[in-house]
Amino acid sequence: MVRKIGVLTSGGDAPGMNAAIRAVTRIALNNGVEVIGVHDGYRGLMESSFEPLTRNAVSDILTMGGTRLGSARLPEFREDEIQNICIKNLKREGIEALVVIGGDGSYRGALSLTRKGINCIGLPGTIDNDIPGTDFTIGFDTALHTCIENVDKLRDTSSSHHRCSIVEVMGNHCGDLALYTAISCGAEIVVSPETGYDELELLEKLRYLGDAVHKNHAIVIISEKICDVDALAKKVSLHTNFSGRATVLGHIQRGGSPTPTDRMLASRMGEKAVDLLMEGIGGHCVGIIDNEITSMPIDEALSRPGRSRKKLYRLFDRLV
Ligand code: ATP
């Protein structure tokens, strides 16, 4: 039976990570398992930056965005030598197993440690919803709320000025944040890694909406890393009846108090992670599939094909 576990957050931060830290800590302590917080992801393992987590140490963090433990990227963690230093530090501290909250890169680190004898469980923490093995990640719902709140405001002002608002949202290489925002905000066009980007076709659609449908405003939601939205807005002003304006929502999408959905998800996933470690299981990641909390081996999750959002893109098309 495991007596002492660690918990760390790694990669980009996401609202709800604190709720997951709290759940892991409370549930472990309530089962007689000690909990050590590791600062700044895998960097804290390398530098032995540890902090015992008591019940009170995680009071009042449920509602806070960000991560109380800090997060970092440590590319050197891919090296065997660095991993061995981390294992030595973990053993010196008496930490027998670890909960890793982060993205797929963090999962790969968790798998390496498991193979070297420290059972690790991965929890999906990112606003991008781009982690295999789960329908939703911790933080996605909160980021979606932030996007919706902002795009709704842009819609108000766009319709007063016959504008086309082009809004860039995050998502890394996953279009979910763009797609869900576009459906929820009644956007006219969505551009994501899944739809591909055809500038001429986009301008043609906007001309049709302005000239034939007589729309007095239009909203285009675009995933990050696809095009220069400022340049696109200028082209919209030049080649259509709309005045184009670009807005990059940026890092505000990463912040804020987690929504009830993210608090619930983080708490349910935290519980599952502790249960798995207490059963002696490592190298798994936790997910939510069809609203059931599940787990599967990390290597199986990483080799799965991405989820298909065909039905939701079809819904979007039918709503425009
Ligand atoms: P995000 O979705 O926010 O990008 P992530 O967990 O995918 O989160 P990465 O920067 O890819 O973010 O990975 C976080 C950390 O995990 C890295 O800095 C590194 O320490 C560790 N890591 C990433 N890939 C590997 C790997 N192949 N083997 C071991 N450790 C890894």
mmCIF file of C-alpha atoms and ligand atoms in Angstrom:
data_model
loop_
_atom_site.group_PDB
_atom_site.id
_atom_site.type_symbol
_atom_site.label_atom_id
_atom_site.label_comp_id
_atom_site.label_asym_id
_atom_site.label_seq_id
_atom_site.Cartn_x
_atom_site.Cartn_y
_atom_site.Cartn_z
ATOM 1 C CA MET A 1 0.000 0.000 0.000
ATOM 2 C CA VAL A 2 1.367 3.394 -1.033
ATOM 3 C CA ARG A 3 2.118 5.702 1.960
ATOM 4 C CA LYS A 4 3.402 8.901 0.387
ATOM 5 C CA ILE A 5 2.556 10.415 -3.010
ATOM 6 C CA GLY A 6 3.619 13.559 -4.832
ATOM 7 C CA VAL A 7 1.590 15.875 -7.026
ATOM 8 C CA LEU A 8 2.874 18.292 -9.679
ATOM 9 C CA THR A 9 1.537 20.522 -12.457
ATOM 10 C CA SER A 10 3.481 20.669 -15.724
ATOM 11 C CA GLY A 11 3.278 22.412 -19.114
ATOM 12 C CA GLY A 12 0.867 25.320 -19.660
ATOM 13 C CA ASP A 13 -1.343 26.189 -16.683
ATOM 14 C CA ALA A 14 -5.110 25.820 -16.782
ATOM 15 C CA PRO A 15 -8.008 26.831 -14.523
ATOM 16 C CA GLY A 16 -9.008 23.830 -12.418
ATOM 17 C CA MET A 17 -5.451 22.616 -11.793
ATOM 18 C CA ASN A 18 -5.815 23.886 -8.210
ATOM 19 C CA ALA A 19 -9.080 22.020 -7.816
ATOM 20 C CA ALA A 20 -7.259 18.860 -8.928
ATOM 21 C CA ILE A 21 -4.376 19.457 -6.479
ATOM 22 C CA ARG A 22 -6.931 19.932 -3.707
ATOM 23 C CA ALA A 23 -8.848 16.772 -4.617
ATOM 24 C CA VAL A 24 -5.697 14.648 -4.796
ATOM 25 C CA THR A 25 -4.494 16.021 -1.447
ATOM 26 C CA ARG A 26 -7.766 15.714 0.459
ATOM 27 C CA ILE A 27 -8.629 12.244 -0.855
ATOM 28 C CA ALA A 28 -5.129 10.889 -0.228
ATOM 29 C CA LEU A 29 -4.969 12.351 3.302
ATOM 30 C CA ASN A 30 -8.416 10.963 4.082
ATOM 31 C CA ASN A 31 -7.019 7.528 3.161
ATOM 32 C CA GLY A 32 -3.966 7.894 5.379
ATOM 33 C CA VAL A 33 -1.610 8.683 2.466
ATOM 34 C CA GLU A 34 0.825 11.600 2.893
ATOM 35 C CA VAL A 35 1.022 14.158 0.062
ATOM 36 C CA ILE A 36 4.007 16.189 -1.112
ATOM 37 C CA GLY A 37 3.546 19.106 -3.506
ATOM 38 C CA VAL A 38 6.295 19.391 -6.135
ATOM 39 C CA HIS A 39 7.015 22.943 -7.302
ATOM 40 C CA ASP A 40 7.247 23.949 -10.976
ATOM 41 C CA GLY A 41 6.617 20.626 -12.675
ATOM 42 C CA TYR A 42 9.536 18.294 -13.359
ATOM 43 C CA ARG A 43 11.955 21.100 -12.421
ATOM 44 C CA GLY A 44 10.889 20.676 -8.783
ATOM 45 C CA LEU A 45 11.777 16.969 -8.975
ATOM 46 C CA MET A 46 15.230 17.800 -10.328
ATOM 47 C CA GLU A 47 15.845 20.488 -7.700
ATOM 48 C CA SER A 48 14.113 18.678 -4.809
ATOM 49 C CA SER A 49 11.698 21.563 -4.403
ATOM 50 C CA PHE A 50 9.085 19.845 -2.261
ATOM 51 C CA GLU A 51 6.371 20.975 0.146
ATOM 52 C CA PRO A 52 4.245 18.763 2.396
ATOM 53 C CA LEU A 53 0.574 19.392 1.628
ATOM 54 C CA THR A 54 -1.733 19.378 4.623
ATOM 55 C CA ARG A 55 -5.495 19.642 4.561
ATOM 56 C CA ASN A 56 -5.235 23.374 5.265
ATOM 57 C CA ALA A 57 -2.502 23.955 2.694
ATOM 58 C CA VAL A 58 -5.097 23.352 -0.018
ATOM 59 C CA SER A 59 -7.898 25.350 1.613
ATOM 60 C CA ASP A 60 -9.233 28.229 -0.479
ATOM 61 C CA ILE A 61 -7.579 27.145 -3.742
ATOM 62 C CA LEU A 62 -10.605 25.418 -5.279
ATOM 63 C CA THR A 63 -11.878 28.679 -6.744
ATOM 64 C CA MET A 64 -8.500 29.999 -7.907
ATOM 65 C CA GLY A 65 -7.199 29.894 -11.484
ATOM 66 C CA GLY A 66 -3.547 29.075 -12.208
ATOM 67 C CA THR A 67 -1.678 26.516 -10.152
ATOM 68 C CA ARG A 68 -0.600 26.933 -6.550
ATOM 69 C CA LEU A 69 2.376 24.640 -7.165
ATOM 70 C CA GLY A 70 3.678 26.560 -10.177
ATOM 71 C CA SER A 71 4.278 24.994 -13.574
ATOM 72 C CA ALA A 72 7.285 24.844 -15.870
ATOM 73 C CA ARG A 73 8.707 23.210 -18.944
ATOM 74 C CA LEU A 74 11.946 21.280 -18.516
ATOM 75 C CA PRO A 75 13.081 19.964 -21.908
ATOM 76 C CA GLU A 76 16.081 18.212 -20.275
ATOM 77 C CA PHE A 77 13.656 15.919 -18.487
ATOM 78 C CA ARG A 78 13.661 13.779 -21.648
ATOM 79 C CA GLU A 79 17.253 12.768 -20.780
ATOM 80 C CA ASP A 80 17.856 9.564 -18.864
ATOM 81 C CA GLU A 81 20.427 11.178 -16.605
ATOM 82 C CA ILE A 82 18.021 13.913 -15.433
ATOM 83 C CA GLN A 83 15.247 11.386 -14.884
ATOM 84 C CA ASN A 84 17.608 9.328 -12.700
ATOM 85 C CA ILE A 85 18.408 12.402 -10.575
ATOM 86 C CA CYS A 86 14.674 12.954 -10.143
ATOM 87 C CA ILE A 87 14.117 9.322 -9.121
ATOM 88 C CA LYS A 88 16.914 9.640 -6.546
ATOM 89 C CA ASN A 89 15.340 12.825 -5.143
ATOM 90 C CA LEU A 90 11.901 11.208 -5.006
ATOM 91 C CA LYS A 91 13.292 8.183 -3.159
ATOM 92 C CA ARG A 92 15.223 10.391 -0.723
ATOM 93 C CA GLU A 93 11.959 12.181 0.085
ATOM 94 C CA GLY A 94 10.102 8.854 0.438
ATOM 95 C CA ILE A 95 7.699 9.673 -2.415
ATOM 96 C CA GLU A 96 6.529 6.359 -3.834
ATOM 97 C CA ALA A 97 4.116 7.519 -6.549
ATOM 98 C CA LEU A 98 3.128 10.679 -8.383
ATOM 99 C CA VAL A 99 0.115 12.467 -9.868
ATOM 100 C CA VAL A 100 1.142 14.526 -12.913
ATOM 101 C CA ILE A 101 -1.330 17.188 -14.050
ATOM 102 C CA GLY A 102 -0.491 18.471 -17.532
ATOM 103 C CA GLY A 103 -0.570 17.801 -21.255
ATOM 104 C CA ASP A 104 0.667 14.962 -23.455
ATOM 105 C CA GLY A 105 4.311 16.007 -23.034
ATOM 106 C CA SER A 106 3.866 15.732 -19.277
ATOM 107 C CA TYR A 107 2.245 12.309 -19.809
ATOM 108 C CA ARG A 108 5.400 11.133 -21.628
ATOM 109 C CA GLY A 109 7.462 12.203 -18.633
ATOM 110 C CA ALA A 110 5.054 10.348 -16.321
ATOM 111 C CA LEU A 111 5.431 7.214 -18.421
ATOM 112 C CA SER A 112 9.242 7.397 -18.247
ATOM 113 C CA LEU A 113 9.150 7.652 -14.442
ATOM 114 C CA THR A 114 6.683 4.752 -14.204
ATOM 115 C CA ARG A 115 9.019 2.599 -16.316
ATOM 116 C CA LYS A 116 11.797 3.459 -13.873
ATOM 117 C CA GLY A 117 9.760 2.273 -10.881
ATOM 118 C CA ILE A 118 7.753 5.315 -9.699
ATOM 119 C CA ASN A 119 4.059 4.781 -10.444
ATOM 120 C CA CYS A 120 2.615 7.901 -12.081
ATOM 121 C CA ILE A 121 -0.931 8.816 -13.052
ATOM 122 C CA GLY A 122 -1.579 11.592 -15.589
ATOM 123 C CA LEU A 123 -4.479 14.022 -15.289
ATOM 124 C CA PRO A 124 -5.329 16.082 -18.397
ATOM 125 C CA GLY A 125 -4.829 19.764 -17.529
ATOM 126 C CA THR A 126 -4.937 22.226 -20.429
ATOM 127 C CA ILE A 127 -7.369 24.725 -21.925
ATOM 128 C CA ASP A 128 -6.654 23.331 -25.413
ATOM 129 C CA ASN A 129 -8.664 20.081 -25.076
ATOM 130 C CA ASP A 130 -5.931 18.406 -27.088
ATOM 131 C CA ILE A 131 -5.056 15.461 -24.857
ATOM 132 C CA PRO A 132 -5.815 11.940 -26.047
ATOM 133 C CA GLY A 133 -7.774 9.525 -23.852
ATOM 134 C CA THR A 134 -10.448 11.978 -22.720
ATOM 135 C CA ASP A 135 -13.398 13.871 -24.172
ATOM 136 C CA PHE A 136 -12.579 16.965 -22.119
ATOM 137 C CA THR A 137 -9.575 18.359 -20.280
ATOM 138 C CA ILE A 138 -9.483 20.325 -17.027
ATOM 139 C CA GLY A 139 -9.577 24.029 -17.985
ATOM 140 C CA PHE A 140 -11.296 23.776 -21.366
ATOM 141 C CA ASP A 141 -14.745 24.726 -20.079
ATOM 142 C CA THR A 142 -13.440 27.787 -18.216
ATOM 143 C CA ALA A 143 -11.509 28.974 -21.281
ATOM 144 C CA LEU A 144 -14.614 28.437 -23.400
ATOM 145 C CA HIS A 145 -16.605 30.643 -20.999
ATOM 146 C CA THR A 146 -13.945 33.360 -21.313
ATOM 147 C CA CYS A 147 -14.101 33.163 -25.113
ATOM 148 C CA ILE A 148 -17.895 33.284 -25.142
ATOM 149 C CA GLU A 149 -18.052 36.243 -22.768
ATOM 150 C CA ASN A 150 -15.646 38.228 -24.941
ATOM 151 C CA VAL A 151 -17.097 37.289 -28.321
ATOM 152 C CA ASP A 152 -20.614 38.167 -27.081
ATOM 153 C CA LYS A 153 -19.302 41.651 -26.253
ATOM 154 C CA LEU A 154 -17.658 41.975 -29.658
ATOM 155 C CA ARG A 155 -20.939 40.996 -31.307
ATOM 156 C CA ASP A 156 -22.720 43.951 -29.629
ATOM 157 C CA THR A 157 -20.292 46.490 -30.994
ATOM 158 C CA SER A 158 -19.845 44.763 -34.386
ATOM 159 C CA SER A 159 -23.519 44.975 -35.242
ATOM 160 C CA SER A 160 -23.617 48.708 -34.464
ATOM 161 C CA HIS A 161 -20.799 49.426 -36.923
ATOM 162 C CA HIS A 162 -21.317 46.947 -39.788
ATOM 163 C CA ARG A 163 -18.147 45.224 -38.729
ATOM 164 C CA CYS A 164 -16.628 41.829 -39.213
ATOM 165 C CA SER A 165 -14.931 40.748 -36.002
ATOM 166 C CA ILE A 166 -12.131 38.275 -36.518
ATOM 167 C CA VAL A 167 -11.336 36.628 -33.206
ATOM 168 C CA GLU A 168 -8.278 34.462 -32.641
ATOM 169 C CA VAL A 169 -8.647 31.900 -29.863
ATOM 170 C CA MET A 170 -6.147 29.417 -28.410
ATOM 171 C CA GLY A 171 -6.209 25.651 -28.864
ATOM 172 C CA ASN A 172 -2.654 24.849 -29.941
ATOM 173 C CA HIS A 173 -3.260 22.432 -32.840
ATOM 174 C CA CYS A 174 -6.774 21.508 -31.735
ATOM 175 C CA GLY A 175 -9.825 23.376 -33.067
ATOM 176 C CA ASP A 176 -12.185 22.583 -30.174
ATOM 177 C CA LEU A 177 -11.977 25.988 -28.493
ATOM 178 C CA ALA A 178 -12.695 27.674 -31.841
ATOM 179 C CA LEU A 179 -15.494 25.278 -32.787
ATOM 180 C CA TYR A 180 -17.281 25.358 -29.418
ATOM 181 C CA THR A 181 -16.956 29.157 -29.272
ATOM 182 C CA ALA A 182 -18.257 29.510 -32.833
ATOM 183 C CA ILE A 183 -21.335 27.376 -32.132
ATOM 184 C CA SER A 184 -22.005 28.992 -28.752
ATOM 185 C CA CYS A 185 -21.669 32.550 -30.068
ATOM 186 C CA GLY A 186 -23.466 32.081 -33.384
ATOM 187 C CA ALA A 187 -20.398 32.940 -35.451
ATOM 188 C CA GLU A 188 -20.678 33.041 -39.223
ATOM 189 C CA ILE A 189 -17.345 31.365 -39.988
ATOM 190 C CA VAL A 190 -14.996 29.082 -38.071
ATOM 191 C CA VAL A 191 -11.425 28.368 -39.152
ATOM 192 C CA SER A 192 -9.470 25.662 -37.357
ATOM 193 C CA PRO A 193 -6.830 23.016 -38.073
ATOM 194 C CA GLU A 194 -9.735 20.697 -38.939
ATOM 195 C CA THR A 195 -11.424 23.046 -41.438
ATOM 196 C CA GLY A 196 -8.201 24.227 -43.117
ATOM 197 C CA TYR A 197 -7.722 27.824 -44.257
ATOM 198 C CA ASP A 198 -8.632 29.203 -47.671
ATOM 199 C CA GLU A 199 -8.434 33.002 -47.641
ATOM 200 C CA LEU A 200 -10.202 33.532 -50.973
ATOM 201 C CA GLU A 201 -13.079 31.289 -49.940
ATOM 202 C CA LEU A 202 -13.393 33.122 -46.600
ATOM 203 C CA LEU A 203 -13.560 36.541 -48.321
ATOM 204 C CA GLU A 204 -16.102 35.185 -50.804
ATOM 205 C CA LYS A 205 -18.303 33.922 -47.939
ATOM 206 C CA LEU A 206 -18.157 37.327 -46.260
ATOM 207 C CA ARG A 207 -19.074 39.087 -49.503
ATOM 208 C CA TYR A 208 -22.058 36.755 -49.848
ATOM 209 C CA LEU A 209 -23.138 37.411 -46.220
ATOM 210 C CA GLY A 210 -22.868 41.175 -46.703
ATOM 211 C CA ASP A 211 -24.306 41.489 -50.234
ATOM 212 C CA ALA A 212 -26.848 38.661 -50.533
ATOM 213 C CA VAL A 213 -27.858 37.930 -46.935
ATOM 214 C CA HIS A 214 -27.629 41.630 -45.914
ATOM 215 C CA LYS A 215 -26.027 40.823 -42.579
ATOM 216 C CA ASN A 216 -24.979 43.927 -40.703
ATOM 217 C CA HIS A 217 -22.160 42.176 -38.872
ATOM 218 C CA ALA A 218 -20.156 38.965 -39.047
ATOM 219 C CA ILE A 219 -18.057 37.013 -36.583
ATOM 220 C CA VAL A 220 -15.165 34.832 -37.671
ATOM 221 C CA ILE A 221 -13.525 32.592 -35.066
ATOM 222 C CA ILE A 222 -10.015 31.430 -35.932
ATOM 223 C CA SER A 223 -7.725 29.048 -34.066
ATOM 224 C CA GLU A 224 -4.278 30.363 -33.196
ATOM 225 C CA LYS A 225 -1.266 29.518 -35.410
ATOM 226 C CA ILE A 226 -3.306 29.601 -38.654
ATOM 227 C CA CYS A 227 -2.944 33.105 -40.105
ATOM 228 C CA ASP A 228 -2.108 36.712 -39.270
ATOM 229 C CA VAL A 229 -5.521 37.970 -38.147
ATOM 230 C CA ASP A 230 -4.546 41.661 -38.412
ATOM 231 C CA ALA A 231 -3.571 41.197 -42.055
ATOM 232 C CA LEU A 232 -6.793 39.270 -42.671
ATOM 233 C CA ALA A 233 -8.888 42.065 -41.095
ATOM 234 C CA LYS A 234 -7.294 44.575 -43.502
ATOM 235 C CA LYS A 235 -8.187 42.349 -46.464
ATOM 236 C CA VAL A 236 -11.769 42.045 -45.200
ATOM 237 C CA SER A 237 -12.034 45.860 -45.150
ATOM 238 C CA LEU A 238 -10.573 46.068 -48.663
ATOM 239 C CA HIS A 239 -12.468 43.254 -50.371
ATOM 240 C CA THR A 240 -15.892 43.073 -48.646
ATOM 241 C CA ASN A 241 -18.614 45.434 -47.451
ATOM 242 C CA PHE A 242 -17.597 44.853 -43.838
ATOM 243 C CA SER A 243 -15.062 46.804 -41.883
ATOM 244 C CA GLY A 244 -12.671 44.163 -40.544
ATOM 245 C CA ARG A 245 -11.367 44.221 -36.960
ATOM 246 C CA ALA A 246 -9.074 41.625 -35.412
ATOM 247 C CA THR A 247 -9.032 40.656 -31.744
ATOM 248 C CA VAL A 248 -6.525 38.204 -30.280
ATOM 249 C CA LEU A 249 -7.926 36.963 -26.979
ATOM 250 C CA GLY A 250 -4.484 35.744 -25.855
ATOM 251 C CA HIS A 251 -3.571 34.701 -22.341
ATOM 252 C CA ILE A 252 -6.779 35.878 -20.659
ATOM 253 C CA GLN A 253 -8.104 32.508 -21.886
ATOM 254 C CA ARG A 254 -5.732 30.776 -19.481
ATOM 255 C CA GLY A 255 -6.931 32.615 -16.369
ATOM 256 C CA GLY A 256 -10.000 32.997 -14.211
ATOM 257 C CA SER A 257 -11.846 31.074 -11.561
ATOM 258 C CA PRO A 258 -12.728 27.585 -12.839
ATOM 259 C CA THR A 259 -16.335 26.964 -13.868
ATOM 260 C CA PRO A 260 -18.449 24.434 -11.943
ATOM 261 C CA THR A 261 -17.868 21.957 -14.796
ATOM 262 C CA ASP A 262 -14.085 22.246 -14.403
ATOM 263 C CA ARG A 263 -14.276 22.059 -10.598
ATOM 264 C CA MET A 264 -16.350 18.889 -10.854
ATOM 265 C CA LEU A 265 -14.097 17.380 -13.518
ATOM 266 C CA ALA A 266 -10.929 18.142 -11.542
ATOM 267 C CA SER A 267 -12.409 16.710 -8.332
ATOM 268 C CA ARG A 268 -13.642 13.536 -10.012
ATOM 269 C CA MET A 269 -10.356 13.015 -11.856
ATOM 270 C CA GLY A 270 -8.292 13.726 -8.723
ATOM 271 C CA GLU A 271 -10.262 11.057 -6.876
ATOM 272 C CA LYS A 272 -9.639 8.526 -9.647
ATOM 273 C CA ALA A 273 -5.890 9.267 -9.689
ATOM 274 C CA VAL A 274 -5.539 8.576 -5.957
ATOM 275 C CA ASP A 275 -7.669 5.413 -6.207
ATOM 276 C CA LEU A 276 -5.448 4.082 -9.017
ATOM 277 C CA LEU A 277 -2.242 4.769 -7.080
ATOM 278 C CA MET A 278 -3.693 3.092 -3.983
ATOM 279 C CA GLU A 279 -4.445 0.043 -6.158
ATOM 280 C CA GLY A 280 -0.776 0.006 -7.177
ATOM 281 C CA ILE A 281 -1.476 1.081 -10.765
ATOM 282 C CA GLY A 282 0.924 3.394 -12.637
ATOM 283 C CA GLY A 283 1.469 4.593 -16.204
ATOM 284 C CA HIS A 284 -2.221 5.352 -16.686
ATOM 285 C CA CYS A 285 -4.019 8.565 -17.532
ATOM 286 C CA VAL A 286 -7.460 9.577 -16.350
ATOM 287 C CA GLY A 287 -10.155 10.767 -18.723
ATOM 288 C CA ILE A 288 -13.836 11.457 -19.013
ATOM 289 C CA ILE A 289 -15.531 9.522 -21.792
ATOM 290 C CA ASP A 290 -19.315 9.784 -22.267
ATOM 291 C CA ASN A 291 -19.429 11.471 -18.831
ATOM 292 C CA GLU A 292 -17.819 8.475 -17.094
ATOM 293 C CA ILE A 293 -14.447 8.863 -15.385
ATOM 294 C CA THR A 294 -12.112 6.332 -16.999
ATOM 295 C CA SER A 295 -8.455 5.429 -17.132
ATOM 296 C CA MET A 296 -6.215 3.766 -19.692
ATOM 297 C CA PRO A 297 -2.498 3.139 -20.153
ATOM 298 C CA ILE A 298 -0.738 6.345 -21.236
ATOM 299 C CA ASP A 299 0.915 4.648 -24.235
ATOM 300 C CA GLU A 300 -2.500 3.437 -25.417
ATOM 301 C CA ALA A 301 -3.950 6.964 -25.080
ATOM 302 C CA LEU A 302 -1.010 8.531 -26.932
ATOM 303 C CA SER A 303 -1.378 6.149 -29.875
ATOM 304 C CA ARG A 304 -5.126 6.718 -30.262
ATOM 305 C CA PRO A 305 -6.350 8.721 -33.265
ATOM 306 C CA GLY A 306 -7.759 12.179 -32.425
ATOM 307 C CA ARG A 307 -11.489 12.559 -31.722
ATOM 308 C CA SER A 308 -13.640 13.306 -34.725
ATOM 309 C CA ARG A 309 -15.639 16.531 -34.489
ATOM 310 C CA LYS A 310 -17.348 15.944 -37.862
ATOM 311 C CA LYS A 311 -20.840 16.022 -36.346
ATOM 312 C CA LEU A 312 -20.182 19.329 -34.576
ATOM 313 C CA TYR A 313 -18.732 20.948 -37.727
ATOM 314 C CA ARG A 314 -21.819 19.747 -39.584
ATOM 315 C CA LEU A 315 -23.995 21.277 -36.854
ATOM 316 C CA PHE A 316 -22.092 24.543 -37.188
ATOM 317 C CA ASP A 317 -22.688 24.585 -40.967
ATOM 318 C CA ARG A 318 -26.411 23.906 -40.479
ATOM 319 C CA LEU A 319 -26.726 26.758 -37.968
ATOM 320 C CA VAL A 320 -25.235 29.492 -40.159
HETATM 321 P P1 ATP B 1 0.705 21.793 -22.833
HETATM 322 O O1 ATP B 1 -0.506 21.106 -23.384
HETATM 323 O O2 ATP B 1 0.387 22.926 -21.983
HETATM 324 O O3 ATP B 1 1.735 22.091 -23.880
HETATM 325 P P2 ATP B 1 2.399 19.602 -22.105
HETATM 326 O O4 ATP B 1 2.505 18.734 -20.907
HETATM 327 O O5 ATP B 1 2.116 18.893 -23.407
HETATM 328 O O6 ATP B 1 1.346 20.736 -21.798
HETATM 329 P P3 ATP B 1 5.166 20.043 -22.831
HETATM 330 O O7 ATP B 1 6.003 21.282 -22.817
HETATM 331 O O8 ATP B 1 5.072 19.259 -24.079
HETATM 332 O O9 ATP B 1 3.733 20.471 -22.268
HETATM 333 O O10 ATP B 1 5.718 19.038 -21.713
HETATM 334 C C1 ATP B 1 5.853 19.464 -20.381
HETATM 335 C C2 ATP B 1 7.110 18.854 -19.825
HETATM 336 O O11 ATP B 1 6.993 17.420 -19.844
HETATM 337 C C3 ATP B 1 8.368 19.141 -20.618
HETATM 338 O O12 ATP B 1 8.936 20.405 -20.311
HETATM 339 C C4 ATP B 1 9.266 18.020 -20.160
HETATM 340 O O13 ATP B 1 9.762 18.297 -18.870
HETATM 341 C C5 ATP B 1 8.283 16.844 -20.045
HETATM 342 N N1 ATP B 1 8.283 16.060 -21.284
HETATM 343 C C6 ATP B 1 7.777 16.412 -22.481
HETATM 344 N N2 ATP B 1 7.999 15.443 -23.409
HETATM 345 C C7 ATP B 1 8.667 14.460 -22.775
HETATM 346 C C8 ATP B 1 9.202 13.191 -23.188
HETATM 347 N N3 ATP B 1 9.081 12.741 -24.439
HETATM 348 N N4 ATP B 1 9.822 12.434 -22.251
HETATM 349 C C9 ATP B 1 9.959 12.873 -20.982
HETATM 350 N N5 ATP B 1 9.488 14.053 -20.545
HETATM 351 C C10 ATP B 1 8.853 14.845 -21.408
#
